[in-house]
mmCIF file of C-alpha atoms and ligand atoms in Angstrom:
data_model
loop_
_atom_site.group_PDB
_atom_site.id
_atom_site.type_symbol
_atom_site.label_atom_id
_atom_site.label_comp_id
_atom_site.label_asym_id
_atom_site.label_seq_id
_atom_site.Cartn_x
_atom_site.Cartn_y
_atom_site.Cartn_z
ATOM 1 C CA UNK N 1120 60.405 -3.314 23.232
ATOM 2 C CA UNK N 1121 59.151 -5.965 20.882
ATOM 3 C CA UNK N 1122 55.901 -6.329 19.935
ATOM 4 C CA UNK N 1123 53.653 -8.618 17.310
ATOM 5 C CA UNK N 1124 51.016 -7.522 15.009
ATOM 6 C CA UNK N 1125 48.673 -9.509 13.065
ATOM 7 C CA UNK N 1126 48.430 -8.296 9.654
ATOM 8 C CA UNK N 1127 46.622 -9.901 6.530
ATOM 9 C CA UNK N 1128 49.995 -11.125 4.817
ATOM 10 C CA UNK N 1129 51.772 -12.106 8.108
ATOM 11 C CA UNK N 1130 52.448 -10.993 11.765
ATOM 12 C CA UNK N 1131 54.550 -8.233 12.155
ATOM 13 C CA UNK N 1132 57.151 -7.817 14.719
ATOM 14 C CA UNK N 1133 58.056 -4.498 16.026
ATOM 15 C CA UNK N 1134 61.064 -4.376 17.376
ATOM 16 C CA UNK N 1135 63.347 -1.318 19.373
ATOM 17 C CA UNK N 1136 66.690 -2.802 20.463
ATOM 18 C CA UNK N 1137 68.114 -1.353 23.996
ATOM 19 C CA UNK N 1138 71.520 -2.505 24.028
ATOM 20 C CA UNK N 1139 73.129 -2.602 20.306
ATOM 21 C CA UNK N 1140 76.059 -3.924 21.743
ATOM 22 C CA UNK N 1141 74.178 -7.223 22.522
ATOM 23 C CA UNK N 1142 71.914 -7.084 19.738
ATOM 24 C CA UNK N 1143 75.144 -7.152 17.429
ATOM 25 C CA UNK N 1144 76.349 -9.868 19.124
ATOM 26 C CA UNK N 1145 73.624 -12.007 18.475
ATOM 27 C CA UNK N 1146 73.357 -11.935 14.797
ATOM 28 C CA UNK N 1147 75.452 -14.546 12.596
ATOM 29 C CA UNK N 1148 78.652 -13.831 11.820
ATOM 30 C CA UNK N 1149 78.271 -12.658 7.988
ATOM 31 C CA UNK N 1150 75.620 -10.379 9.364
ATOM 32 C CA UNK N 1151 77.623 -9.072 11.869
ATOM 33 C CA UNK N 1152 80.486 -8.574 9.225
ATOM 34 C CA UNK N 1153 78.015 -6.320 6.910
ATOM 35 C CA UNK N 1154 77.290 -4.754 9.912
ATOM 36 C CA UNK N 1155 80.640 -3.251 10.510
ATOM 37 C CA UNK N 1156 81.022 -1.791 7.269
ATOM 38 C CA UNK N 1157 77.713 0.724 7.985
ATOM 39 C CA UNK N 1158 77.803 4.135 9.525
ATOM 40 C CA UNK N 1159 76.639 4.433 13.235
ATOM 41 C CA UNK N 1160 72.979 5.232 12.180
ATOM 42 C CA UNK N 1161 72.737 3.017 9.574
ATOM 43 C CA UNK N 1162 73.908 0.325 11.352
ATOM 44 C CA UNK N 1163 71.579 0.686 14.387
ATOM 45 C CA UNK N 1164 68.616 0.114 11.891
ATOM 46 C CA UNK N 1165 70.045 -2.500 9.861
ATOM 47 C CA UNK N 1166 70.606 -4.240 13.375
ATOM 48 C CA UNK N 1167 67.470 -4.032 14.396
ATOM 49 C CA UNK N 1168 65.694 -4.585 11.507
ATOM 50 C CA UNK N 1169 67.834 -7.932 10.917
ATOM 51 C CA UNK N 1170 67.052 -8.509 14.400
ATOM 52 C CA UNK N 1171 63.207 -8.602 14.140
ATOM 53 C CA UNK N 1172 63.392 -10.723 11.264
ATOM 54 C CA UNK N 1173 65.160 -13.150 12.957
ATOM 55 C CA UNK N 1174 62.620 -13.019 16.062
ATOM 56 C CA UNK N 1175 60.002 -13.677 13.335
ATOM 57 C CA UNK N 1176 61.414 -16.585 11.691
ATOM 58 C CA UNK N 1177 63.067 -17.772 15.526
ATOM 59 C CA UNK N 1178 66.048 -18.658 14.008
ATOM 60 C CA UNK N 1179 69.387 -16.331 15.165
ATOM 61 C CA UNK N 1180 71.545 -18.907 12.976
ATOM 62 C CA UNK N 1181 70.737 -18.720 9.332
ATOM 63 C CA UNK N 1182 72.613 -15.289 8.156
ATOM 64 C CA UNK N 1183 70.454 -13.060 6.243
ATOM 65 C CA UNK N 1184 72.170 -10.764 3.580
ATOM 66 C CA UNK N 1185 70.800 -8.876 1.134
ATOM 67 C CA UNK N 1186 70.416 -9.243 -2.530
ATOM 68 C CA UNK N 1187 71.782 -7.263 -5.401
ATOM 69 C CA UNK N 1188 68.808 -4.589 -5.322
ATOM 70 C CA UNK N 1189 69.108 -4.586 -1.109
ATOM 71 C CA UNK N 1190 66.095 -6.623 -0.596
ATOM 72 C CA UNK N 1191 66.865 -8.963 2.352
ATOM 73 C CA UNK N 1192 66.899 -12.786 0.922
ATOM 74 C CA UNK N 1193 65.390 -15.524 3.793
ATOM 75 C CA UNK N 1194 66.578 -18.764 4.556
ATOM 76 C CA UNK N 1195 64.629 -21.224 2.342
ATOM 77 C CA UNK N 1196 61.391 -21.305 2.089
ATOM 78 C CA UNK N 1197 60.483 -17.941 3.591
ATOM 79 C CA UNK N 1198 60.307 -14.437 1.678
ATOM 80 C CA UNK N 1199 60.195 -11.256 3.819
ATOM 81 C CA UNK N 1200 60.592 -7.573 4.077
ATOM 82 C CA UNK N 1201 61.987 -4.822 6.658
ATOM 83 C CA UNK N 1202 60.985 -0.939 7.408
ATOM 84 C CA UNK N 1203 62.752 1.068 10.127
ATOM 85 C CA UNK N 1204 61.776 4.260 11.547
ATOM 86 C CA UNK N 1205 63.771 6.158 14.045
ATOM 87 C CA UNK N 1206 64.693 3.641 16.690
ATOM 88 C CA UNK N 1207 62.163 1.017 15.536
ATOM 89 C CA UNK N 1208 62.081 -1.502 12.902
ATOM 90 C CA UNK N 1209 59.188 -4.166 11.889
ATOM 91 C CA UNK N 1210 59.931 -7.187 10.055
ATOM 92 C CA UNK N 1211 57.775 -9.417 8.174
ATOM 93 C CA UNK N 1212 57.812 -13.409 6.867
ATOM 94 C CA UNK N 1213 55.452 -15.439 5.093
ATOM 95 C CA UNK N 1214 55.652 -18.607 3.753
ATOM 96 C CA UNK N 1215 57.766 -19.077 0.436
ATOM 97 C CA UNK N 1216 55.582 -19.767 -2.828
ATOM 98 C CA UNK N 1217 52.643 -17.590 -2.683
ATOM 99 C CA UNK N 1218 54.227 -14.597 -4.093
ATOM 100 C CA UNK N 1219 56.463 -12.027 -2.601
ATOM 101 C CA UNK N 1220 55.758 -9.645 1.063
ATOM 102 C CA UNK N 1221 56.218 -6.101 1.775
ATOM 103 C CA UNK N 1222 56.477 -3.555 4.677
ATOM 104 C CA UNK N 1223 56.072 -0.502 5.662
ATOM 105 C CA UNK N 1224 56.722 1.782 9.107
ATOM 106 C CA UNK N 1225 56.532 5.231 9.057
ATOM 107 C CA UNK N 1226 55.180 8.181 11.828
ATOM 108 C CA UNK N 1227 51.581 8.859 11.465
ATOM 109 C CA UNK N 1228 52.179 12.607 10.846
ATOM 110 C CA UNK N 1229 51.510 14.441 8.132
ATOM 111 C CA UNK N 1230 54.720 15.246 5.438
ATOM 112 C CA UNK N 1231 57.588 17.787 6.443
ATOM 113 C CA UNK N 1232 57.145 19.198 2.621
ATOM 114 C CA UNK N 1233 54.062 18.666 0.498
ATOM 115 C CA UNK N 1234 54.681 14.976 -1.373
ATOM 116 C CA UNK N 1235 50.999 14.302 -2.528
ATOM 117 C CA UNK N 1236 51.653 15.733 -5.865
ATOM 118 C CA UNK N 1237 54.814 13.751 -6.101
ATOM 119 C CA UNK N 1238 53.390 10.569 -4.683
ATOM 120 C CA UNK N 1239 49.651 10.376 -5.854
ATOM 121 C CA UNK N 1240 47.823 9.822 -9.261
ATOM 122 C CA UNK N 1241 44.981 12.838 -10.052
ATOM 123 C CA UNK N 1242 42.524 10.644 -8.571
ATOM 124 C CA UNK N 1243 43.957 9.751 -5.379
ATOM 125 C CA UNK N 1244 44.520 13.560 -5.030
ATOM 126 C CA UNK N 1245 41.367 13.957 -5.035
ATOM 127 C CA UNK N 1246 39.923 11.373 -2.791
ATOM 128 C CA UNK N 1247 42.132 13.216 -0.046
ATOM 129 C CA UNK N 1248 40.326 14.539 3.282
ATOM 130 C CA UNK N 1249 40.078 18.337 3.226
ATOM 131 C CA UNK N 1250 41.476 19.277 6.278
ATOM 132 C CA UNK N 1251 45.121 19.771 6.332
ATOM 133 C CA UNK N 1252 45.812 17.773 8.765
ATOM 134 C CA UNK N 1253 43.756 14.944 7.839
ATOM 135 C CA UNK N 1254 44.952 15.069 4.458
ATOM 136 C CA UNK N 1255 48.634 15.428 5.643
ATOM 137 C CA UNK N 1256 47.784 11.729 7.497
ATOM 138 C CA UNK N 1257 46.333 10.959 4.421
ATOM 139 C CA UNK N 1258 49.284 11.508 2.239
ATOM 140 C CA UNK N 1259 51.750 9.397 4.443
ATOM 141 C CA UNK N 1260 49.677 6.374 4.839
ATOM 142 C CA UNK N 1261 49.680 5.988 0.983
ATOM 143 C CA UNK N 1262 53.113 6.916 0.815
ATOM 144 C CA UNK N 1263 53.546 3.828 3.371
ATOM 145 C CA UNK N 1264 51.425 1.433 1.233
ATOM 146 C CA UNK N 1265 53.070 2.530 -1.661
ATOM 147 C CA UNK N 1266 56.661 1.964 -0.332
ATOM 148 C CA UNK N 1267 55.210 -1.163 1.110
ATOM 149 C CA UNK N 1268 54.300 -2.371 -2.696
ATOM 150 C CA UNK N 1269 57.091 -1.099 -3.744
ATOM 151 C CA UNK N 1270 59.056 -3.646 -1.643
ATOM 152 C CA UNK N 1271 56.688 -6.526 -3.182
ATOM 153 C CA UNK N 1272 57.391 -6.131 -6.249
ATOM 154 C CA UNK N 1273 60.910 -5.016 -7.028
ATOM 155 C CA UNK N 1274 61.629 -8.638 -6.863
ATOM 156 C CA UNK N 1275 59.736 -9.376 -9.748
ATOM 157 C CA UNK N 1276 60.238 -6.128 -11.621
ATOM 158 C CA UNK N 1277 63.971 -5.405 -10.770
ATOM 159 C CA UNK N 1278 63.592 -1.608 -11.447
ATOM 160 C CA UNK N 1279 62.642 1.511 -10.073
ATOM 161 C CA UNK N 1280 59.060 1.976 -10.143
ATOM 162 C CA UNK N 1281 57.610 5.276 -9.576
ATOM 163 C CA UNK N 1282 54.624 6.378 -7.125
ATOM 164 C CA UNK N 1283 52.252 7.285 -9.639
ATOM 165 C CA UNK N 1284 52.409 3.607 -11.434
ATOM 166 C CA UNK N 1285 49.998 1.952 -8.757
ATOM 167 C CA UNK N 1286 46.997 3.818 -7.388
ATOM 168 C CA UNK N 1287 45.575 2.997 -4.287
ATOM 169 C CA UNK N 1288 41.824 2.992 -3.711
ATOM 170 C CA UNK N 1289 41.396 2.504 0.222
ATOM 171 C CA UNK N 1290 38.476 0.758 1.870
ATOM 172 C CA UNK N 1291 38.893 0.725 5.343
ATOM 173 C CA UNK N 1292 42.359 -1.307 6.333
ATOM 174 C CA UNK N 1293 42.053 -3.103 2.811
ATOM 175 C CA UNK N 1294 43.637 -1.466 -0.013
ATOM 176 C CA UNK N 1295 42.057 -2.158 -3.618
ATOM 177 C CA UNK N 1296 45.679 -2.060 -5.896
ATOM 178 C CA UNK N 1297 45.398 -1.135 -9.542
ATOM 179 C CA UNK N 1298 48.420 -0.920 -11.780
ATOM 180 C CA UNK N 1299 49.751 -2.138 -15.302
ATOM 181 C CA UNK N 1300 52.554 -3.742 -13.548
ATOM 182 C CA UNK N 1301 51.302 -6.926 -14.632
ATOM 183 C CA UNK N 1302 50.907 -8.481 -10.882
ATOM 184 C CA UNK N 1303 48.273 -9.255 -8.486
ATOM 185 C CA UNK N 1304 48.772 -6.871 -6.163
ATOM 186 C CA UNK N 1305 47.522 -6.709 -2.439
ATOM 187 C CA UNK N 1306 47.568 -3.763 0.326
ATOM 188 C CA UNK N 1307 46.558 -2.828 4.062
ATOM 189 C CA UNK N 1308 47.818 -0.768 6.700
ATOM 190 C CA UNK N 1309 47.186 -0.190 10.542
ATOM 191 C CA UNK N 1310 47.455 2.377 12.659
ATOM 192 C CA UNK N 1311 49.923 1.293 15.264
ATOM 193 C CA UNK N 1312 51.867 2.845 18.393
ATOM 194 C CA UNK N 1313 51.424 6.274 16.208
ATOM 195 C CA UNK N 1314 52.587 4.650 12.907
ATOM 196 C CA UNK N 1315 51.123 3.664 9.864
ATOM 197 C CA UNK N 1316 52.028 -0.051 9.038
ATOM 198 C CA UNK N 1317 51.373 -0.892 5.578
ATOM 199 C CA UNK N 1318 52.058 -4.735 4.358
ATOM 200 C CA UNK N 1319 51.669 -5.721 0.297
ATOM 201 C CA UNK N 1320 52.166 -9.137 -1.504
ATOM 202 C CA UNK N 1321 52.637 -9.568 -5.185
ATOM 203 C CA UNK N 1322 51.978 -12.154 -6.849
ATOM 204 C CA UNK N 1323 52.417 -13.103 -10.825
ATOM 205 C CA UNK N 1324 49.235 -14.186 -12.145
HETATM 206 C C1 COA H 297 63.839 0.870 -1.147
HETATM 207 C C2 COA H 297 62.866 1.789 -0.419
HETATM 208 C C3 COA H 297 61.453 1.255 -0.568
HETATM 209 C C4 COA H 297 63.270 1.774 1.060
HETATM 210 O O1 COA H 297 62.358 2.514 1.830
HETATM 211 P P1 COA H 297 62.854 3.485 2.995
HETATM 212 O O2 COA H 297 61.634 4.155 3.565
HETATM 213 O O3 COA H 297 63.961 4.327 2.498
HETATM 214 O O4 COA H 297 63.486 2.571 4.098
HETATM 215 P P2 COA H 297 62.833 1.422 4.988
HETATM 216 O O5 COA H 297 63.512 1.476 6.292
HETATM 217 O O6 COA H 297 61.350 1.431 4.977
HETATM 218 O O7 COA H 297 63.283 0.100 4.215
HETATM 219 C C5 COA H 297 64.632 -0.237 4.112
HETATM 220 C C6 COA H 297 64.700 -1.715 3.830
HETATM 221 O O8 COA H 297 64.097 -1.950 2.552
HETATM 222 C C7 COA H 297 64.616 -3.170 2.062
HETATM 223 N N1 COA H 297 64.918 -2.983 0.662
HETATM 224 C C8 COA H 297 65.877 -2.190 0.123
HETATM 225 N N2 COA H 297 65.840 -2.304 -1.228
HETATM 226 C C9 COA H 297 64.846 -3.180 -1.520
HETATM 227 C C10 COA H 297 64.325 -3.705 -2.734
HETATM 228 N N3 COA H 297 64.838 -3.334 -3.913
HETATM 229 N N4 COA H 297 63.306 -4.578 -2.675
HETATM 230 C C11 COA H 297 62.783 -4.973 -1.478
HETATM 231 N N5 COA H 297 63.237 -4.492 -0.286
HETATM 232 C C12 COA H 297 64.260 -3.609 -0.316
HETATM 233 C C13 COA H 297 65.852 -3.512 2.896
HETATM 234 O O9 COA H 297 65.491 -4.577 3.768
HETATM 235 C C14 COA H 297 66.088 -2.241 3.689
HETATM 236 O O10 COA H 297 66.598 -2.447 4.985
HETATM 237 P P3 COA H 297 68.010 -3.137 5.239
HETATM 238 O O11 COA H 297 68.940 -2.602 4.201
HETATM 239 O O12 COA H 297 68.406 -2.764 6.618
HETATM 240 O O13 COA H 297 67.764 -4.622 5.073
HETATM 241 C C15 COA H 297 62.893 3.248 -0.949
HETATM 242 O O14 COA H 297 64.102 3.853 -0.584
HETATM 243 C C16 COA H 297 62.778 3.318 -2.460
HETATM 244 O O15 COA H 297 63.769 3.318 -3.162
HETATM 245 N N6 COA H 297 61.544 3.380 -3.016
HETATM 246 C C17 COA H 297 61.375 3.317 -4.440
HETATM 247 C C18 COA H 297 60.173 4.047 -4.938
HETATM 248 C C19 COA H 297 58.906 3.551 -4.407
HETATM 249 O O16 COA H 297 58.764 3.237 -3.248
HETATM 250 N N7 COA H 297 57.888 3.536 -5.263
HETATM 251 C C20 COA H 297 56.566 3.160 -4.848
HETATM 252 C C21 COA H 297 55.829 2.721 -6.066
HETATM 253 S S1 COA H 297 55.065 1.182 -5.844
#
């Protein structure tokens, strides 16, 4: 299954490999390498994650490892970002030299334990839907924005940063970003296929 979806900082492919086997084989040697040294599970999604970037940027040549922090670095000239989910992964480029991209995939269902405390500012809280259910949807669409941002910015910031540092303000698939990070930060999401797909760039100012 591979699929392409136009977001505002890129198009998006979403990928779901069928035969690992041949998947593996197609990925550059160094990649193939790091992939041997990965548990089973782990090493499906790294696959197919490193797979979908490489249908995105059409090039199966250029190895693609992964920096110090475990962001994936891009041949020159391209920044980029990876999310897997289950069997699935979606992979992002954009153009070097307009800041950096980030992505999100996870199930549009509502949490398995109640994260909106953990993951939202006061306000946000209480710009949640009332229903449970809605508000359950609620809570994991920021929580894939905010891993999304996360994603864009840890290249610039190099550290943890936690959930409540950025609040999100949402205004239909747009995402107004506000944080004393000290970037310009971007958001928007899509319901896809049952998912939320969130995408951020970050930009210093
Ligand atoms: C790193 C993190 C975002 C990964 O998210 P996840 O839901 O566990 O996993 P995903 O499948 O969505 O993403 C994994 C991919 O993220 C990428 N990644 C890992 N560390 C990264 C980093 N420091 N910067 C950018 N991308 C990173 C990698 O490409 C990785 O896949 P790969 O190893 O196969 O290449 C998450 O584990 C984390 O540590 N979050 C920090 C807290 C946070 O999100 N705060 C939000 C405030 S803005």
């Amino acid at each position: 299954m591979i699929e392409h979806v136009a977001m505002p900082h890129g198009s998006v492919v979403l990928l779901e490999v069928e035969d690992l086997d041949a998947a593996l084989a197609a990925l550059p040697d160094a990649e193939r390498a790091h992939a041997a040294t990965l548990g089973e599970l782990r090493r499906r999604e790294h696959v197919t994650g490193r797979t979908a970037l490489h249908v995105a940027l059409d090039d199966f040549t250029t190895p693609i490892l992964a920096d110090d922090r475990g962001a994936p670095v891009l041949p020159a000239g391209w920044v980029g970002s990876v999310s897997h989910k289950g069997p699935r992964a979606a992979a992002i480029i954009s153009p070097a030299g307009a800041g950096w991209v980030g992505l999100d995939l996870e199930r549009a269902a509502p949490p398995k334990v109640d994260i909106a405390r953990r993951i939202l500012t006061p306000r946000e809280q209480a710009a949640l839907p009332g229903s449970d259910d809605d508000r359950g949807l609620a809570v994991t669409l920021r929580f894939a924005i905010k891993e999304a941002i996360y994603k864009a910015v840890d290249p610039y910031l190099r550290r943890y940063v936690g959930f409540t540092e950025v609040e999100l303000e949402l205004a239909g698939e747009h995402c107004v970003v506000t944080s004393a990070l000290g970037l310009v930060i971007e958001a928007s999401w899509r319901a896809h296929g049952g998912h939320w797909l969130a995408t951020a760039r970050a930009i210093r100012p």
